[in-house]
């Protein structure tokens, strides 16, 4: 679980993993900024936001901090940004080491000696594509988040923040474990045949 869960793997990274802590933390940064952007895009522009209506139960009025549409925005945002994050993590995890031709031949020879079970990897330069995606996605998301928030009033900004936190918690405790479960099922089915 430490290697597959993006947020927990920053601290508990396996020692033999080529996916470094800096790369993991960069993926988390991209995930955070992308979550902010998708949430704010669902919220829209302007000050036309109305806070959730109070719930009246047994003569007591309760002001909920979040409404059902806000919860739905949080869940949808977490689902939308998942493919981008999975792609970036895939590029970092599977990029091969940069080396000369002798190093590559030696790795192929060792793989052949292990019965051909060497871990297949992408070319070394795919890590640069991962970094390009991290920085471009983070910059674009941060830029547009700032532009959107400039038009928000206090009530809408507070509601957006609650929705963003809902989306973050949804990703942390629902989407990442669900991703781990799906990957485990796929590997189990592949290894069965």
PDB file of C-alpha atoms in Angstrom:
ATOM      1  CA  UNK A   1       0.000   0.000   0.000  1.00  0.00           C
ATOM      2  CA  UNK A   2       2.873   2.382   0.673  1.00  0.00           C
ATOM      3  CA  UNK A   3       4.006   2.341  -2.936  1.00  0.00           C
ATOM      4  CA  UNK A   4       0.577   2.645  -4.544  1.00  0.00           C
ATOM      5  CA  UNK A   5      -1.076   5.323  -2.380  1.00  0.00           C
ATOM      6  CA  UNK A   6       0.229   8.656  -3.629  1.00  0.00           C
ATOM      7  CA  UNK A   7      -0.002  10.600  -0.372  1.00  0.00           C
ATOM      8  CA  UNK A   8       1.248   7.899   1.993  1.00  0.00           C
ATOM      9  CA  UNK A   9       4.071   6.873  -0.335  1.00  0.00           C
ATOM     10  CA  UNK A  10       5.858  10.206   0.098  1.00  0.00           C
ATOM     11  CA  UNK A  11       6.782   9.166   3.632  1.00  0.00           C
ATOM     12  CA  UNK A  12       6.767   5.375   3.291  1.00  0.00           C
ATOM     13  CA  UNK A  13       8.520   4.932  -0.057  1.00  0.00           C
ATOM     14  CA  UNK A  14       9.961   1.452  -0.636  1.00  0.00           C
ATOM     15  CA  UNK A  15      13.755   1.490  -0.746  1.00  0.00           C
ATOM     16  CA  UNK A  16      14.026  -0.299  -4.106  1.00  0.00           C
ATOM     17  CA  UNK A  17      11.504   1.884  -5.930  1.00  0.00           C
ATOM     18  CA  UNK A  18      12.842   4.063  -8.768  1.00  0.00           C
ATOM     19  CA  UNK A  19       9.973   6.500  -8.084  1.00  0.00           C
ATOM     20  CA  UNK A  20      11.762   9.039  -5.851  1.00  0.00           C
ATOM     21  CA  UNK A  21      10.255  11.047  -3.016  1.00  0.00           C
ATOM     22  CA  UNK A  22      10.717  14.267  -4.954  1.00  0.00           C
ATOM     23  CA  UNK A  23       8.769  12.801  -7.878  1.00  0.00           C
ATOM     24  CA  UNK A  24       6.045  11.577  -5.507  1.00  0.00           C
ATOM     25  CA  UNK A  25       5.815  14.964  -3.805  1.00  0.00           C
ATOM     26  CA  UNK A  26       5.638  16.659  -7.217  1.00  0.00           C
ATOM     27  CA  UNK A  27       2.758  14.351  -8.175  1.00  0.00           C
ATOM     28  CA  UNK A  28       1.012  15.320  -4.938  1.00  0.00           C
ATOM     29  CA  UNK A  29       1.527  19.010  -5.767  1.00  0.00           C
ATOM     30  CA  UNK A  30       0.013  18.488  -9.212  1.00  0.00           C
ATOM     31  CA  UNK A  31      -2.860  16.560  -7.666  1.00  0.00           C
ATOM     32  CA  UNK A  32      -3.517  19.371  -5.192  1.00  0.00           C
ATOM     33  CA  UNK A  33      -3.451  22.148  -7.805  1.00  0.00           C
ATOM     34  CA  UNK A  34      -5.544  20.136 -10.260  1.00  0.00           C
ATOM     35  CA  UNK A  35      -8.113  19.483  -7.541  1.00  0.00           C
ATOM     36  CA  UNK A  36      -8.300  23.201  -6.817  1.00  0.00           C
ATOM     37  CA  UNK A  37      -8.788  24.017 -10.498  1.00  0.00           C
ATOM     38  CA  UNK A  38     -11.488  21.419 -11.176  1.00  0.00           C
ATOM     39  CA  UNK A  39     -13.366  22.448  -8.033  1.00  0.00           C
ATOM     40  CA  UNK A  40     -13.245  26.107  -8.905  1.00  0.00           C
ATOM     41  CA  UNK A  41     -14.325  25.460 -12.493  1.00  0.00           C
ATOM     42  CA  UNK A  42     -17.386  23.576 -11.253  1.00  0.00           C
ATOM     43  CA  UNK A  43     -18.154  26.422  -8.896  1.00  0.00           C
ATOM     44  CA  UNK A  44     -18.164  28.924 -11.738  1.00  0.00           C
ATOM     45  CA  UNK A  45     -17.657  32.644 -11.703  1.00  0.00           C
ATOM     46  CA  UNK A  46     -19.364  35.507  -9.907  1.00  0.00           C
ATOM     47  CA  UNK A  47     -21.006  36.063  -6.535  1.00  0.00           C
ATOM     48  CA  UNK A  48     -24.260  34.252  -7.230  1.00  0.00           C
ATOM     49  CA  UNK A  49     -23.504  31.478  -4.738  1.00  0.00           C
ATOM     50  CA  UNK A  50     -26.008  30.812  -2.010  1.00  0.00           C
ATOM     51  CA  UNK A  51     -24.970  28.916   1.119  1.00  0.00           C
ATOM     52  CA  UNK A  52     -26.821  25.683   1.955  1.00  0.00           C
ATOM     53  CA  UNK A  53     -30.221  26.044   3.540  1.00  0.00           C
ATOM     54  CA  UNK A  54     -30.427  25.327   7.278  1.00  0.00           C
ATOM     55  CA  UNK A  55     -31.795  21.935   8.256  1.00  0.00           C
ATOM     56  CA  UNK A  56     -34.668  21.987  10.727  1.00  0.00           C
ATOM     57  CA  UNK A  57     -34.921  18.855  12.839  1.00  0.00           C
ATOM     58  CA  UNK A  58     -37.124  18.548  15.920  1.00  0.00           C
ATOM     59  CA  UNK A  59     -37.373  22.313  16.285  1.00  0.00           C
ATOM     60  CA  UNK A  60     -33.588  22.779  16.103  1.00  0.00           C
ATOM     61  CA  UNK A  61     -32.025  24.628  13.199  1.00  0.00           C
ATOM     62  CA  UNK A  62     -28.662  23.312  12.005  1.00  0.00           C
ATOM     63  CA  UNK A  63     -26.487  25.188   9.509  1.00  0.00           C
ATOM     64  CA  UNK A  64     -24.561  22.532   7.554  1.00  0.00           C
ATOM     65  CA  UNK A  65     -21.093  23.557   6.355  1.00  0.00           C
ATOM     66  CA  UNK A  66     -21.562  21.743   3.020  1.00  0.00           C
ATOM     67  CA  UNK A  67     -24.447  20.938   0.707  1.00  0.00           C
ATOM     68  CA  UNK A  68     -25.081  17.903  -1.473  1.00  0.00           C
ATOM     69  CA  UNK A  69     -24.038  19.729  -4.689  1.00  0.00           C
ATOM     70  CA  UNK A  70     -20.754  20.664  -3.020  1.00  0.00           C
ATOM     71  CA  UNK A  71     -20.136  17.016  -2.101  1.00  0.00           C
ATOM     72  CA  UNK A  72     -20.874  16.001  -5.691  1.00  0.00           C
ATOM     73  CA  UNK A  73     -18.446  18.621  -7.006  1.00  0.00           C
ATOM     74  CA  UNK A  74     -15.770  17.249  -4.684  1.00  0.00           C
ATOM     75  CA  UNK A  75     -16.285  13.647  -5.818  1.00  0.00           C
ATOM     76  CA  UNK A  76     -16.427  14.605  -9.508  1.00  0.00           C
ATOM     77  CA  UNK A  77     -13.252  16.656  -9.219  1.00  0.00           C
ATOM     78  CA  UNK A  78     -11.387  13.773  -7.614  1.00  0.00           C
ATOM     79  CA  UNK A  79     -12.532  11.446 -10.411  1.00  0.00           C
ATOM     80  CA  UNK A  80     -11.612  13.899 -13.188  1.00  0.00           C
ATOM     81  CA  UNK A  81      -8.032  14.498 -12.080  1.00  0.00           C
ATOM     82  CA  UNK A  82      -7.241  10.838 -11.405  1.00  0.00           C
ATOM     83  CA  UNK A  83      -6.193   9.920 -15.004  1.00  0.00           C
ATOM     84  CA  UNK A  84      -3.687  12.788 -15.259  1.00  0.00           C
ATOM     85  CA  UNK A  85      -2.121  11.864 -11.934  1.00  0.00           C
ATOM     86  CA  UNK A  86      -1.980   8.172 -12.857  1.00  0.00           C
ATOM     87  CA  UNK A  87      -0.233   9.052 -16.150  1.00  0.00           C
ATOM     88  CA  UNK A  88       2.405  11.195 -14.438  1.00  0.00           C
ATOM     89  CA  UNK A  89       3.052   8.543 -11.780  1.00  0.00           C
ATOM     90  CA  UNK A  90       3.249   5.858 -14.502  1.00  0.00           C
ATOM     91  CA  UNK A  91       5.885   7.853 -16.393  1.00  0.00           C
ATOM     92  CA  UNK A  92       7.985   8.350 -13.260  1.00  0.00           C
ATOM     93  CA  UNK A  93       7.629   4.768 -12.011  1.00  0.00           C
ATOM     94  CA  UNK A  94       8.497   3.094 -15.286  1.00  0.00           C
ATOM     95  CA  UNK A  95      11.191   5.343 -16.720  1.00  0.00           C
ATOM     96  CA  UNK A  96      14.424   3.443 -16.990  1.00  0.00           C
ATOM     97  CA  UNK A  97      17.754   4.630 -15.650  1.00  0.00           C
ATOM     98  CA  UNK A  98      19.841   6.842 -17.870  1.00  0.00           C
ATOM     99  CA  UNK A  99      23.009   5.085 -18.850  1.00  0.00           C
ATOM    100  CA  UNK A 100      25.340   4.274 -21.641  1.00  0.00           C
ATOM    101  CA  UNK A 101      24.946   1.345 -24.031  1.00  0.00           C
ATOM    102  CA  UNK A 102      27.130  -0.932 -21.874  1.00  0.00           C
ATOM    103  CA  UNK A 103      24.818  -0.418 -18.895  1.00  0.00           C
ATOM    104  CA  UNK A 104      21.753  -1.173 -21.034  1.00  0.00           C
ATOM    105  CA  UNK A 105      23.342  -4.342 -22.462  1.00  0.00           C
ATOM    106  CA  UNK A 106      24.313  -5.464 -18.955  1.00  0.00           C
ATOM    107  CA  UNK A 107      20.734  -4.953 -17.731  1.00  0.00           C
ATOM    108  CA  UNK A 108      19.388  -6.927 -20.699  1.00  0.00           C
ATOM    109  CA  UNK A 109      21.884  -9.728 -20.028  1.00  0.00           C
ATOM    110  CA  UNK A 110      20.893  -9.879 -16.345  1.00  0.00           C
ATOM    111  CA  UNK A 111      17.231  -9.959 -17.372  1.00  0.00           C
ATOM    112  CA  UNK A 112      17.927 -12.875 -19.724  1.00  0.00           C
ATOM    113  CA  UNK A 113      19.728 -14.728 -16.912  1.00  0.00           C
ATOM    114  CA  UNK A 114      16.683 -14.265 -14.658  1.00  0.00           C
ATOM    115  CA  UNK A 115      14.557 -16.151 -17.155  1.00  0.00           C
ATOM    116  CA  UNK A 116      13.385 -13.067 -19.020  1.00  0.00           C
ATOM    117  CA  UNK A 117      11.508 -11.685 -16.005  1.00  0.00           C
ATOM    118  CA  UNK A 118      13.272  -8.342 -16.047  1.00  0.00           C
ATOM    119  CA  UNK A 119      11.006  -5.417 -15.301  1.00  0.00           C
ATOM    120  CA  UNK A 120      10.050  -3.708 -18.522  1.00  0.00           C
ATOM    121  CA  UNK A 121      10.620   0.005 -18.399  1.00  0.00           C
ATOM    122  CA  UNK A 122      10.097   3.026 -20.559  1.00  0.00           C
ATOM    123  CA  UNK A 123      13.050   4.935 -22.004  1.00  0.00           C
ATOM    124  CA  UNK A 124      14.927   7.179 -19.581  1.00  0.00           C
ATOM    125  CA  UNK A 125      13.656  10.368 -21.213  1.00  0.00           C
ATOM    126  CA  UNK A 126      10.035   9.639 -20.225  1.00  0.00           C
ATOM    127  CA  UNK A 127      10.873  11.007 -16.778  1.00  0.00           C
ATOM    128  CA  UNK A 128      11.426  14.381 -18.483  1.00  0.00           C
ATOM    129  CA  UNK A 129       7.962  14.123 -20.027  1.00  0.00           C
ATOM    130  CA  UNK A 130       6.656  13.449 -16.516  1.00  0.00           C
ATOM    131  CA  UNK A 131       8.412  16.556 -15.194  1.00  0.00           C
ATOM    132  CA  UNK A 132       7.041  18.606 -18.082  1.00  0.00           C
ATOM    133  CA  UNK A 133       3.520  17.417 -17.256  1.00  0.00           C
ATOM    134  CA  UNK A 134       4.012  18.122 -13.539  1.00  0.00           C
ATOM    135  CA  UNK A 135       5.211  21.676 -14.004  1.00  0.00           C
ATOM    136  CA  UNK A 136       2.827  22.605 -16.805  1.00  0.00           C
ATOM    137  CA  UNK A 137      -0.236  21.167 -15.033  1.00  0.00           C
ATOM    138  CA  UNK A 138       0.757  22.791 -11.733  1.00  0.00           C
ATOM    139  CA  UNK A 139       1.413  26.198 -13.293  1.00  0.00           C
ATOM    140  CA  UNK A 140      -1.768  26.239 -15.376  1.00  0.00           C
ATOM    141  CA  UNK A 141      -3.916  25.051 -12.460  1.00  0.00           C
ATOM    142  CA  UNK A 142      -2.422  27.589 -10.033  1.00  0.00           C
ATOM    143  CA  UNK A 143      -2.763  30.434 -12.546  1.00  0.00           C
ATOM    144  CA  UNK A 144      -6.423  29.770 -13.334  1.00  0.00           C
ATOM    145  CA  UNK A 145      -7.281  29.121  -9.688  1.00  0.00           C
ATOM    146  CA  UNK A 146      -5.991  32.580  -8.788  1.00  0.00           C
ATOM    147  CA  UNK A 147      -7.920  34.156 -11.676  1.00  0.00           C
ATOM    148  CA  UNK A 148     -11.171  32.453 -10.653  1.00  0.00           C
ATOM    149  CA  UNK A 149     -10.848  33.319  -6.961  1.00  0.00           C
ATOM    150  CA  UNK A 150     -10.432  37.012  -7.700  1.00  0.00           C
ATOM    151  CA  UNK A 151     -14.107  37.129  -8.670  1.00  0.00           C
ATOM    152  CA  UNK A 152     -15.421  35.282  -5.589  1.00  0.00           C
ATOM    153  CA  UNK A 153     -17.117  36.896  -2.612  1.00  0.00           C
ATOM    154  CA  UNK A 154     -16.535  35.750   0.945  1.00  0.00           C
ATOM    155  CA  UNK A 155     -19.423  33.248   1.116  1.00  0.00           C
ATOM    156  CA  UNK A 156     -18.555  31.640  -2.195  1.00  0.00           C
ATOM    157  CA  UNK A 157     -14.845  31.477  -1.353  1.00  0.00           C
ATOM    158  CA  UNK A 158     -15.596  29.724   1.954  1.00  0.00           C
ATOM    159  CA  UNK A 159     -17.941  27.277   0.209  1.00  0.00           C
ATOM    160  CA  UNK A 160     -15.311  26.589  -2.435  1.00  0.00           C
ATOM    161  CA  UNK A 161     -12.712  25.919   0.245  1.00  0.00           C
ATOM    162  CA  UNK A 162     -15.012  23.405   1.966  1.00  0.00           C
ATOM    163  CA  UNK A 163     -15.671  21.733  -1.386  1.00  0.00           C
ATOM    164  CA  UNK A 164     -11.956  21.615  -2.145  1.00  0.00           C
ATOM    165  CA  UNK A 165     -11.255  19.991   1.210  1.00  0.00           C
ATOM    166  CA  UNK A 166     -14.058  17.487   0.541  1.00  0.00           C
ATOM    167  CA  UNK A 167     -12.457  16.632  -2.782  1.00  0.00           C
ATOM    168  CA  UNK A 168      -9.034  16.275  -1.174  1.00  0.00           C
ATOM    169  CA  UNK A 169     -10.354  13.937   1.520  1.00  0.00           C
ATOM    170  CA  UNK A 170     -12.288  11.972  -1.135  1.00  0.00           C
ATOM    171  CA  UNK A 171      -9.079  11.475  -3.075  1.00  0.00           C
ATOM    172  CA  UNK A 172      -7.091  10.582   0.017  1.00  0.00           C
ATOM    173  CA  UNK A 173      -9.464   8.025   1.502  1.00  0.00           C
ATOM    174  CA  UNK A 174     -11.638   6.893  -1.433  1.00  0.00           C
ATOM    175  CA  UNK A 175      -9.994   7.324  -4.841  1.00  0.00           C
ATOM    176  CA  UNK A 176      -6.430   6.303  -3.975  1.00  0.00           C
ATOM    177  CA  UNK A 177      -7.488   3.092  -2.143  1.00  0.00           C
ATOM    178  CA  UNK A 178      -9.962   2.367  -4.974  1.00  0.00           C
ATOM    179  CA  UNK A 179      -7.117   2.772  -7.481  1.00  0.00           C
ATOM    180  CA  UNK A 180      -5.023   0.332  -5.442  1.00  0.00           C
ATOM    181  CA  UNK A 181      -7.879  -2.169  -5.399  1.00  0.00           C
ATOM    182  CA  UNK A 182      -8.401  -1.946  -9.165  1.00  0.00           C
ATOM    183  CA  UNK A 183      -4.677  -2.411  -9.842  1.00  0.00           C
ATOM    184  CA  UNK A 184      -4.566  -5.413  -7.491  1.00  0.00           C
ATOM    185  CA  UNK A 185      -7.546  -7.018  -9.241  1.00  0.00           C
ATOM    186  CA  UNK A 186      -6.014  -6.438 -12.669  1.00  0.00           C
ATOM    187  CA  UNK A 187      -2.686  -7.933 -11.594  1.00  0.00           C
ATOM    188  CA  UNK A 188      -4.463 -10.896 -10.029  1.00  0.00           C
ATOM    189  CA  UNK A 189      -6.375 -11.545 -13.254  1.00  0.00           C
ATOM    190  CA  UNK A 190      -3.250 -11.162 -15.397  1.00  0.00           C
ATOM    191  CA  UNK A 191      -1.143 -13.440 -13.218  1.00  0.00           C
ATOM    192  CA  UNK A 192      -3.918 -16.040 -13.176  1.00  0.00           C
ATOM    193  CA  UNK A 193      -3.600 -16.566 -16.937  1.00  0.00           C
TER     194      UNK A 193
END
